[in-house]
């Protein structure tokens, strides 16, 4: 079987990639600033809701119900979409999905398509597959455009260009659009508006993802901010929507939960600027041909794992990334996958479905198990528990001991004085040093190790030296 | 060889996921609602809000402009002094208009949201997308308190657009900036 494109071919394992990222001070500064801002705002948006915990519980339960009845609900969705003039396609893996979408583009005679940001299409590497087939996909979401024009990789679920600050974005726009522009966000947004306008008005085929699909009505839901989604969903003649099979909700009423959970968790808004809902084809309004491509690509094997399957509840809000201390320091690209951060650490290895893959096996260690991700997750995915569970699987697959893996993963973090001292200054290590002469828990790479034995505490002045001597 | 569809469905069945507990909907169904809350929340998105009693008079602000209006807006909205553009309109014509005037299907006080469903006084979706300015008339009785109340009033199979403020992006340093592809100015008239 071909390698699942959810991970980047040839990408280094997490510890190696993280080591490089940690040297990049610009990246860390950009991330700290952006995630810091959004963390505070998310908290305020959530604090306003007296029933937030009840919404989370309902969100969890609805998604669990979806996973329990997935076969029936998918068939129901297919029926409702078909009844309203849509065509439903099924794809076992990325390759099959890409072939279907490329075929549909060719049927329309399109050599260029407009795209609205979608994790599913990033996951299957659709743009590259289309390009190889002679169809150019234009990303229309501002952050995706920044990534595409910068020949870059995404580093965040919601804001793929979060690792770029305004002056870097300005530089990319000037170089690739051939324009003069300031680094004011409003001017940069205006530049994107002008750059894409003509494409929206003339392109005949659009490709989107879906945030939700309502099984009993066949309605598809896309949340967005800029209006590029509306452009893609409204103006072209043909719309192709690519969606993971777990994106369902059983009924229209269930959306009342997710339309409250998602905007506050992702962009910290009461509501995102635009949400579009469409059901098949509406005569005289919007695309007159609609294709829905349902992709498995590792989801059914994830479903088999009774602990790991909760990752399929994920609504891709990115709140767990924004609160994650490991993500904030290493950035999204270190995870070597379109799904970075805590959700990536549990979802990517499961979608890859092979713990002998060194990159997949390293991801469950990309966490300090601090639990912040679980606290913010709107669908209550217990990420720390899944991480622990997957670590055990990685250990088993490698035929090595838990300690040896933890130690290997740990080594990079303490290898250099500068990195260690910076981390200590930030307070992230100091709190793990016990006062009673023992270390009872270490940050993530060592936590596996300290959980199995008490480690004698090092002399306070030189943890690093101690570590070097003792790391085995 | 089994089709992709059959294979995926079979793999789902093989996973034998146990039935889930019934969903407990312990969250609030209703919100306090009201014109004031709605107006405040719309304004939070940096949209322009007016509470009015006389729509034609409030529409004076459109004088001298080329404004798209769905065929079925109330006749009294089509005041003199405005160049009204009606369907059929091409994409280019919509793109060049100064703005668009519509009603709405439902509004949500809690979140400051307007929902269009392509019904009376709203037109097809492209009408409210291409012009750079959208003036939306909301009747007080159209304002639902909460998201659950609003969804209950909507027909899901119609093409729906939920609008909360002008087009915006959070993609540069995660800070909201107004004005990308959709209308950069949203003005709301709440009619009492
Ligand atoms: S795991 Fe939870 S917090 Fe993280 S992106 Fe998914 S839904 Fe959001």
mmCIF file of C-alpha atoms in Angstrom, chain A residues 32-348:
data_model
loop_
_atom_site.group_PDB
_atom_site.id
_atom_site.type_symbol
_atom_site.label_atom_id
_atom_site.label_comp_id
_atom_site.label_asym_id
_atom_site.label_seq_id
_atom_site.Cartn_x
_atom_site.Cartn_y
_atom_site.Cartn_z
ATOM 1 C CA UNK A 32 3.774 32.681 21.031
ATOM 2 C CA UNK A 33 2.166 35.917 19.993
ATOM 3 C CA UNK A 34 -0.602 34.351 17.927
ATOM 4 C CA UNK A 35 -1.511 31.523 20.291
ATOM 5 C CA UNK A 36 -1.288 33.814 23.295
ATOM 6 C CA UNK A 37 -3.803 36.197 21.741
ATOM 7 C CA UNK A 38 -6.255 33.509 20.786
ATOM 8 C CA UNK A 39 -6.030 31.695 24.117
ATOM 9 C CA UNK A 40 -7.216 34.726 26.022
ATOM 10 C CA UNK A 41 -9.982 35.480 23.579
ATOM 11 C CA UNK A 42 -11.242 31.900 23.525
ATOM 12 C CA UNK A 43 -11.481 31.903 27.279
ATOM 13 C CA UNK A 44 -13.567 35.066 27.224
ATOM 14 C CA UNK A 45 -15.846 33.728 24.471
ATOM 15 C CA UNK A 46 -16.422 30.544 26.447
ATOM 16 C CA UNK A 47 -16.845 32.253 29.828
ATOM 17 C CA UNK A 48 -19.850 34.091 28.376
ATOM 18 C CA UNK A 49 -21.701 30.781 28.011
ATOM 19 C CA UNK A 50 -23.299 29.496 31.201
ATOM 20 C CA UNK A 51 -24.129 26.198 29.514
ATOM 21 C CA UNK A 52 -20.736 25.544 27.929
ATOM 22 C CA UNK A 53 -20.107 22.271 29.742
ATOM 23 C CA UNK A 54 -23.542 20.974 28.764
ATOM 24 C CA UNK A 55 -22.820 21.862 25.149
ATOM 25 C CA UNK A 56 -19.524 19.980 25.325
ATOM 26 C CA UNK A 57 -21.213 16.916 26.754
ATOM 27 C CA UNK A 58 -23.889 17.039 24.060
ATOM 28 C CA UNK A 59 -21.198 17.492 21.405
ATOM 29 C CA UNK A 60 -19.351 14.447 22.689
ATOM 30 C CA UNK A 61 -22.511 12.349 22.832
ATOM 31 C CA UNK A 62 -23.760 13.310 19.396
ATOM 32 C CA UNK A 63 -20.401 12.436 17.858
ATOM 33 C CA UNK A 64 -20.226 9.141 19.749
ATOM 34 C CA UNK A 65 -23.661 8.326 18.419
ATOM 35 C CA UNK A 66 -22.445 9.118 14.908
ATOM 36 C CA UNK A 67 -19.520 6.733 15.316
ATOM 37 C CA UNK A 68 -21.818 4.012 16.659
ATOM 38 C CA UNK A 69 -24.240 4.303 13.731
ATOM 39 C CA UNK A 70 -21.837 5.437 11.051
ATOM 40 C CA UNK A 71 -22.852 2.889 8.411
ATOM 41 C CA UNK A 72 -26.572 3.657 8.670
ATOM 42 C CA UNK A 73 -26.034 7.404 8.796
ATOM 43 C CA UNK A 74 -23.745 7.422 5.760
ATOM 44 C CA UNK A 75 -26.315 5.520 3.738
ATOM 45 C CA UNK A 76 -28.959 7.962 4.923
ATOM 46 C CA UNK A 77 -26.775 10.908 3.916
ATOM 47 C CA UNK A 78 -26.214 9.363 0.518
ATOM 48 C CA UNK A 79 -29.950 8.976 0.020
ATOM 49 C CA UNK A 80 -30.776 12.535 1.037
ATOM 50 C CA UNK A 81 -28.018 14.084 -1.083
ATOM 51 C CA UNK A 82 -28.989 11.965 -4.090
ATOM 52 C CA UNK A 83 -32.662 12.830 -3.671
ATOM 53 C CA UNK A 84 -31.729 16.501 -3.937
ATOM 54 C CA UNK A 85 -29.758 16.120 -7.135
ATOM 55 C CA UNK A 86 -26.246 15.540 -5.754
ATOM 56 C CA UNK A 87 -23.924 12.672 -6.672
ATOM 57 C CA UNK A 88 -22.159 10.756 -3.897
ATOM 58 C CA UNK A 89 -18.766 9.077 -4.390
ATOM 59 C CA UNK A 90 -16.886 6.831 -1.981
ATOM 60 C CA UNK A 91 -13.112 6.594 -1.666
ATOM 61 C CA UNK A 92 -11.195 4.028 0.368
ATOM 62 C CA UNK A 93 -7.990 6.015 0.460
ATOM 63 C CA UNK A 94 -6.295 9.203 -0.673
ATOM 64 C CA UNK A 95 -5.305 7.845 -4.041
ATOM 65 C CA UNK A 96 -8.849 6.798 -4.878
ATOM 66 C CA UNK A 97 -10.273 10.130 -3.699
ATOM 67 C CA UNK A 98 -7.785 12.071 -5.777
ATOM 68 C CA UNK A 99 -8.557 9.993 -8.830
ATOM 69 C CA UNK A 100 -12.283 10.652 -8.426
ATOM 70 C CA UNK A 101 -11.839 14.412 -8.026
ATOM 71 C CA UNK A 102 -9.413 14.667 -10.929
ATOM 72 C CA UNK A 103 -11.863 12.711 -13.086
ATOM 73 C CA UNK A 104 -14.681 15.096 -12.155
ATOM 74 C CA UNK A 105 -12.535 18.130 -13.003
ATOM 75 C CA UNK A 106 -11.669 16.594 -16.361
ATOM 76 C CA UNK A 107 -15.335 15.848 -17.056
ATOM 77 C CA UNK A 108 -15.938 19.567 -16.639
ATOM 78 C CA UNK A 109 -13.006 20.407 -18.894
ATOM 79 C CA UNK A 110 -11.461 22.463 -16.090
ATOM 80 C CA UNK A 111 -7.744 23.177 -15.979
ATOM 81 C CA UNK A 112 -8.102 25.469 -12.988
ATOM 82 C CA UNK A 113 -10.312 25.151 -9.915
ATOM 83 C CA UNK A 114 -10.879 27.406 -6.903
ATOM 84 C CA UNK A 115 -10.606 25.840 -3.479
ATOM 85 C CA UNK A 116 -11.898 26.743 -0.076
ATOM 86 C CA UNK A 117 -9.730 25.588 2.776
ATOM 87 C CA UNK A 118 -10.319 22.015 3.724
ATOM 88 C CA UNK A 119 -8.355 19.705 5.983
ATOM 89 C CA UNK A 120 -9.635 16.644 4.147
ATOM 90 C CA UNK A 121 -8.175 17.746 0.826
ATOM 91 C CA UNK A 122 -4.899 18.720 2.496
ATOM 92 C CA UNK A 123 -4.833 15.308 4.150
ATOM 93 C CA UNK A 124 -5.113 13.442 0.854
ATOM 94 C CA UNK A 125 -2.664 15.721 -0.977
ATOM 95 C CA UNK A 126 -5.318 16.702 -3.493
ATOM 96 C CA UNK A 127 -3.610 19.823 -4.836
ATOM 97 C CA UNK A 128 -0.491 17.908 -5.778
ATOM 98 C CA UNK A 129 -2.520 15.119 -7.378
ATOM 99 C CA UNK A 130 -4.562 17.629 -9.401
ATOM 100 C CA UNK A 131 -1.434 19.477 -10.476
ATOM 101 C CA UNK A 132 0.098 16.200 -11.685
ATOM 102 C CA UNK A 133 -3.082 15.644 -13.677
ATOM 103 C CA UNK A 134 -2.900 19.076 -15.281
ATOM 104 C CA UNK A 135 -5.439 20.863 -13.070
ATOM 105 C CA UNK A 136 -4.253 23.859 -11.061
ATOM 106 C CA UNK A 137 -5.961 24.348 -7.705
ATOM 107 C CA UNK A 138 -6.077 27.928 -6.455
ATOM 108 C CA UNK A 139 -6.315 28.190 -2.677
ATOM 109 C CA UNK A 140 -8.604 31.074 -1.772
ATOM 110 C CA UNK A 141 -8.419 31.140 1.993
ATOM 111 C CA UNK A 142 -5.991 33.883 3.000
ATOM 112 C CA UNK A 143 -3.785 31.642 5.121
ATOM 113 C CA UNK A 144 -3.787 28.867 2.524
ATOM 114 C CA UNK A 145 -2.899 31.419 -0.122
ATOM 115 C CA UNK A 146 0.034 32.573 2.001
ATOM 116 C CA UNK A 147 1.199 28.956 2.314
ATOM 117 C CA UNK A 148 0.679 28.271 -1.387
ATOM 118 C CA UNK A 149 2.421 31.434 -2.600
ATOM 119 C CA UNK A 150 5.242 30.887 -0.112
ATOM 120 C CA UNK A 151 5.777 27.289 -1.352
ATOM 121 C CA UNK A 152 5.362 26.412 2.281
ATOM 122 C CA UNK A 153 3.754 23.772 4.479
ATOM 123 C CA UNK A 154 0.724 24.395 6.698
ATOM 124 C CA UNK A 155 1.430 24.569 10.425
ATOM 125 C CA UNK A 156 -2.004 24.975 12.001
ATOM 126 C CA UNK A 157 -5.433 23.484 11.334
ATOM 127 C CA UNK A 158 -7.303 26.734 11.234
ATOM 128 C CA UNK A 159 -4.620 29.221 10.297
ATOM 129 C CA UNK A 160 -2.127 27.273 8.203
ATOM 130 C CA UNK A 161 0.176 30.294 7.977
ATOM 131 C CA UNK A 162 0.201 31.016 11.708
ATOM 132 C CA UNK A 163 3.988 30.685 11.663
ATOM 133 C CA UNK A 164 4.226 33.760 9.437
ATOM 134 C CA UNK A 165 4.047 37.285 10.796
ATOM 135 C CA UNK A 166 2.759 40.282 8.893
ATOM 136 C CA UNK A 167 6.084 41.375 7.477
ATOM 137 C CA UNK A 168 6.853 37.897 6.177
ATOM 138 C CA UNK A 169 3.400 37.794 4.553
ATOM 139 C CA UNK A 170 4.034 41.175 2.991
ATOM 140 C CA UNK A 171 7.292 39.911 1.522
ATOM 141 C CA UNK A 172 5.578 36.820 0.014
ATOM 142 C CA UNK A 173 2.763 38.918 -1.491
ATOM 143 C CA UNK A 174 5.144 41.461 -2.985
ATOM 144 C CA UNK A 175 7.276 38.764 -4.521
ATOM 145 C CA UNK A 176 4.494 36.553 -5.865
ATOM 146 C CA UNK A 177 1.793 39.081 -6.761
ATOM 147 C CA UNK A 178 4.242 41.658 -8.088
ATOM 148 C CA UNK A 179 2.685 44.448 -6.034
ATOM 149 C CA UNK A 180 3.697 47.030 -3.471
ATOM 150 C CA UNK A 181 1.829 46.597 -0.219
ATOM 151 C CA UNK A 182 2.268 47.606 3.422
ATOM 152 C CA UNK A 183 2.379 45.113 6.272
ATOM 153 C CA UNK A 184 -0.941 46.334 7.704
ATOM 154 C CA UNK A 185 -3.274 43.315 7.960
ATOM 155 C CA UNK A 186 -6.065 45.319 6.306
ATOM 156 C CA UNK A 187 -3.860 46.105 3.312
ATOM 157 C CA UNK A 188 -2.725 42.504 3.049
ATOM 158 C CA UNK A 189 -6.355 41.374 3.099
ATOM 159 C CA UNK A 190 -7.158 43.896 0.370
ATOM 160 C CA UNK A 191 -4.288 42.556 -1.740
ATOM 161 C CA UNK A 192 -5.727 39.048 -1.466
ATOM 162 C CA UNK A 193 -9.173 40.369 -2.395
ATOM 163 C CA UNK A 194 -7.902 41.972 -5.567
ATOM 164 C CA UNK A 195 -5.689 39.012 -6.457
ATOM 165 C CA UNK A 196 -8.508 36.453 -6.233
ATOM 166 C CA UNK A 197 -11.510 38.460 -7.438
ATOM 167 C CA UNK A 198 -11.176 37.575 -11.096
ATOM 168 C CA UNK A 199 -10.664 33.891 -10.274
ATOM 169 C CA UNK A 200 -13.894 33.778 -8.291
ATOM 170 C CA UNK A 201 -15.853 35.452 -11.048
ATOM 171 C CA UNK A 202 -14.617 33.218 -13.847
ATOM 172 C CA UNK A 203 -13.719 29.755 -12.498
ATOM 173 C CA UNK A 204 -16.273 27.068 -13.270
ATOM 174 C CA UNK A 205 -15.362 24.384 -10.749
ATOM 175 C CA UNK A 206 -14.888 24.723 -6.999
ATOM 176 C CA UNK A 207 -13.649 22.250 -4.429
ATOM 177 C CA UNK A 208 -14.565 22.474 -0.767
ATOM 178 C CA UNK A 209 -14.424 20.491 2.419
ATOM 179 C CA UNK A 210 -17.263 20.268 4.911
ATOM 180 C CA UNK A 211 -17.479 21.014 8.594
ATOM 181 C CA UNK A 212 -20.671 19.024 8.982
ATOM 182 C CA UNK A 213 -23.082 16.978 6.923
ATOM 183 C CA UNK A 214 -26.596 16.405 8.208
ATOM 184 C CA UNK A 215 -27.587 12.802 7.542
ATOM 185 C CA UNK A 216 -31.359 13.183 7.603
ATOM 186 C CA UNK A 217 -31.565 16.225 5.325
ATOM 187 C CA UNK A 218 -28.411 15.871 3.211
ATOM 188 C CA UNK A 219 -27.373 19.410 4.106
ATOM 189 C CA UNK A 220 -23.679 20.280 4.024
ATOM 190 C CA UNK A 221 -22.281 22.995 6.284
ATOM 191 C CA UNK A 222 -19.173 25.128 5.814
ATOM 192 C CA UNK A 223 -18.060 27.721 8.355
ATOM 193 C CA UNK A 224 -15.681 30.459 7.252
ATOM 194 C CA UNK A 225 -14.730 34.075 7.733
ATOM 195 C CA UNK A 226 -13.624 35.752 4.579
ATOM 196 C CA UNK A 227 -16.363 35.068 2.060
ATOM 197 C CA UNK A 228 -14.043 33.031 -0.149
ATOM 198 C CA UNK A 229 -16.078 30.029 0.913
ATOM 199 C CA UNK A 230 -19.313 31.677 -0.199
ATOM 200 C CA UNK A 231 -17.664 32.589 -3.500
ATOM 201 C CA UNK A 232 -16.626 28.976 -4.112
ATOM 202 C CA UNK A 233 -19.914 27.519 -2.931
ATOM 203 C CA UNK A 234 -22.096 29.934 -4.884
ATOM 204 C CA UNK A 235 -20.569 31.145 -8.145
ATOM 205 C CA UNK A 236 -19.131 28.126 -10.025
ATOM 206 C CA UNK A 237 -21.263 25.753 -12.104
ATOM 207 C CA UNK A 238 -19.893 22.678 -10.377
ATOM 208 C CA UNK A 239 -19.072 22.062 -6.742
ATOM 209 C CA UNK A 240 -17.053 19.102 -5.492
ATOM 210 C CA UNK A 241 -17.067 18.601 -1.725
ATOM 211 C CA UNK A 242 -14.548 16.249 -0.160
ATOM 212 C CA UNK A 243 -15.416 15.054 3.316
ATOM 213 C CA UNK A 244 -14.177 12.519 5.845
ATOM 214 C CA UNK A 245 -16.833 9.920 6.655
ATOM 215 C CA UNK A 246 -16.912 11.009 10.308
ATOM 216 C CA UNK A 247 -18.081 14.576 9.613
ATOM 217 C CA UNK A 248 -21.719 13.638 10.031
ATOM 218 C CA UNK A 249 -24.339 14.744 12.462
ATOM 219 C CA UNK A 250 -27.571 12.720 12.558
ATOM 220 C CA UNK A 251 -30.103 15.554 12.416
ATOM 221 C CA UNK A 252 -30.521 19.239 11.737
ATOM 222 C CA UNK A 253 -31.164 19.886 15.417
ATOM 223 C CA UNK A 254 -27.693 18.568 16.284
ATOM 224 C CA UNK A 255 -26.158 21.510 14.482
ATOM 225 C CA UNK A 256 -27.441 23.817 17.221
ATOM 226 C CA UNK A 257 -24.730 22.314 19.434
ATOM 227 C CA UNK A 258 -21.855 22.545 16.989
ATOM 228 C CA UNK A 259 -22.702 26.000 15.665
ATOM 229 C CA UNK A 260 -22.199 27.152 19.250
ATOM 230 C CA UNK A 261 -19.134 25.052 20.081
ATOM 231 C CA UNK A 262 -17.073 25.547 16.959
ATOM 232 C CA UNK A 263 -16.804 29.334 16.446
ATOM 233 C CA UNK A 264 -16.008 30.040 20.091
ATOM 234 C CA UNK A 265 -13.419 27.270 20.220
ATOM 235 C CA UNK A 266 -11.690 28.103 16.973
ATOM 236 C CA UNK A 267 -11.668 31.843 16.339
ATOM 237 C CA UNK A 268 -13.047 32.850 19.747
ATOM 238 C CA UNK A 269 -16.050 34.518 18.165
ATOM 239 C CA UNK A 270 -19.704 34.261 19.114
ATOM 240 C CA UNK A 271 -20.216 33.307 15.501
ATOM 241 C CA UNK A 272 -17.890 33.217 12.521
ATOM 242 C CA UNK A 273 -18.736 35.765 9.801
ATOM 243 C CA UNK A 274 -20.225 33.298 7.312
ATOM 244 C CA UNK A 275 -21.761 29.857 7.504
ATOM 245 C CA UNK A 276 -23.140 28.312 4.327
ATOM 246 C CA UNK A 277 -25.604 25.433 4.270
ATOM 247 C CA UNK A 278 -26.710 23.758 1.056
ATOM 248 C CA UNK A 279 -28.579 20.604 0.212
ATOM 249 C CA UNK A 280 -27.868 18.998 -3.133
ATOM 250 C CA UNK A 281 -28.706 21.377 -5.937
ATOM 251 C CA UNK A 282 -31.070 24.362 -5.715
ATOM 252 C CA UNK A 283 -32.443 25.318 -9.139
ATOM 253 C CA UNK A 284 -31.512 28.902 -9.992
ATOM 254 C CA UNK A 285 -29.209 29.362 -7.003
ATOM 255 C CA UNK A 286 -25.599 28.239 -6.873
ATOM 256 C CA UNK A 287 -23.792 25.354 -8.579
ATOM 257 C CA UNK A 288 -26.089 23.177 -10.637
ATOM 258 C CA UNK A 289 -23.845 20.131 -10.342
ATOM 259 C CA UNK A 290 -22.864 18.875 -6.915
ATOM 260 C CA UNK A 291 -20.547 15.981 -6.058
ATOM 261 C CA UNK A 292 -19.883 14.721 -2.562
ATOM 262 C CA UNK A 293 -16.766 12.582 -2.140
ATOM 263 C CA UNK A 294 -16.744 10.582 1.112
ATOM 264 C CA UNK A 295 -13.283 9.487 2.181
ATOM 265 C CA UNK A 296 -12.209 6.741 4.559
ATOM 266 C CA UNK A 297 -8.399 7.051 4.365
ATOM 267 C CA UNK A 298 -7.646 5.395 7.685
ATOM 268 C CA UNK A 299 -10.826 6.346 9.502
ATOM 269 C CA UNK A 300 -12.385 2.890 9.599
ATOM 270 C CA UNK A 301 -9.210 1.417 11.064
ATOM 271 C CA UNK A 302 -9.180 4.215 13.647
ATOM 272 C CA UNK A 303 -12.771 3.281 14.433
ATOM 273 C CA UNK A 304 -11.674 -0.218 15.405
ATOM 274 C CA UNK A 305 -9.620 1.045 18.332
ATOM 275 C CA UNK A 306 -11.922 1.447 21.315
ATOM 276 C CA UNK A 307 -9.640 4.032 22.988
ATOM 277 C CA UNK A 308 -8.337 5.781 19.879
ATOM 278 C CA UNK A 309 -11.626 6.177 18.029
ATOM 279 C CA UNK A 310 -12.635 9.236 20.047
ATOM 280 C CA UNK A 311 -10.179 11.169 17.860
ATOM 281 C CA UNK A 312 -12.866 10.892 15.176
ATOM 282 C CA UNK A 313 -15.094 13.195 17.223
ATOM 283 C CA UNK A 314 -12.744 16.058 16.344
ATOM 284 C CA UNK A 315 -14.397 19.073 14.717
ATOM 285 C CA UNK A 316 -11.021 20.640 13.801
ATOM 286 C CA UNK A 317 -11.436 23.738 15.913
ATOM 287 C CA UNK A 318 -7.696 23.939 16.740
ATOM 288 C CA UNK A 319 -8.241 24.972 20.367
ATOM 289 C CA UNK A 320 -5.957 22.134 21.489
ATOM 290 C CA UNK A 321 -3.123 23.478 19.349
ATOM 291 C CA UNK A 322 -3.468 26.949 20.761
ATOM 292 C CA UNK A 323 -3.129 25.809 24.372
ATOM 293 C CA UNK A 324 -0.405 23.227 23.840
ATOM 294 C CA UNK A 325 3.015 24.139 25.334
ATOM 295 C CA UNK A 326 4.785 21.712 23.004
ATOM 296 C CA UNK A 327 3.029 23.101 19.916
ATOM 297 C CA UNK A 328 3.826 26.647 20.947
ATOM 298 C CA UNK A 329 7.542 25.868 21.108
ATOM 299 C CA UNK A 330 7.969 23.563 18.145
ATOM 300 C CA UNK A 331 5.402 24.881 15.676
ATOM 301 C CA UNK A 332 3.096 22.821 13.539
ATOM 302 C CA UNK A 333 5.510 21.733 10.861
ATOM 303 C CA UNK A 334 7.548 19.610 13.298
ATOM 304 C CA UNK A 335 4.664 17.161 13.460
ATOM 305 C CA UNK A 336 5.277 16.303 9.814
ATOM 306 C CA UNK A 337 1.575 16.144 9.064
ATOM 307 C CA UNK A 338 -1.309 18.329 8.014
ATOM 308 C CA UNK A 339 -2.698 17.575 11.479
ATOM 309 C CA UNK A 340 -0.290 19.109 13.989
ATOM 310 C CA UNK A 341 -0.563 19.712 17.712
ATOM 311 C CA UNK A 342 -2.295 17.448 20.217
ATOM 312 C CA UNK A 343 -4.987 16.274 17.797
ATOM 313 C CA UNK A 344 -2.308 15.546 15.205
ATOM 314 C CA UNK A 345 -0.319 13.553 17.743
ATOM 315 C CA UNK A 346 -3.257 11.169 18.171
ATOM 316 C CA UNK A 347 -4.960 11.355 14.788
ATOM 317 C CA UNK A 348 -1.998 11.159 12.417
#
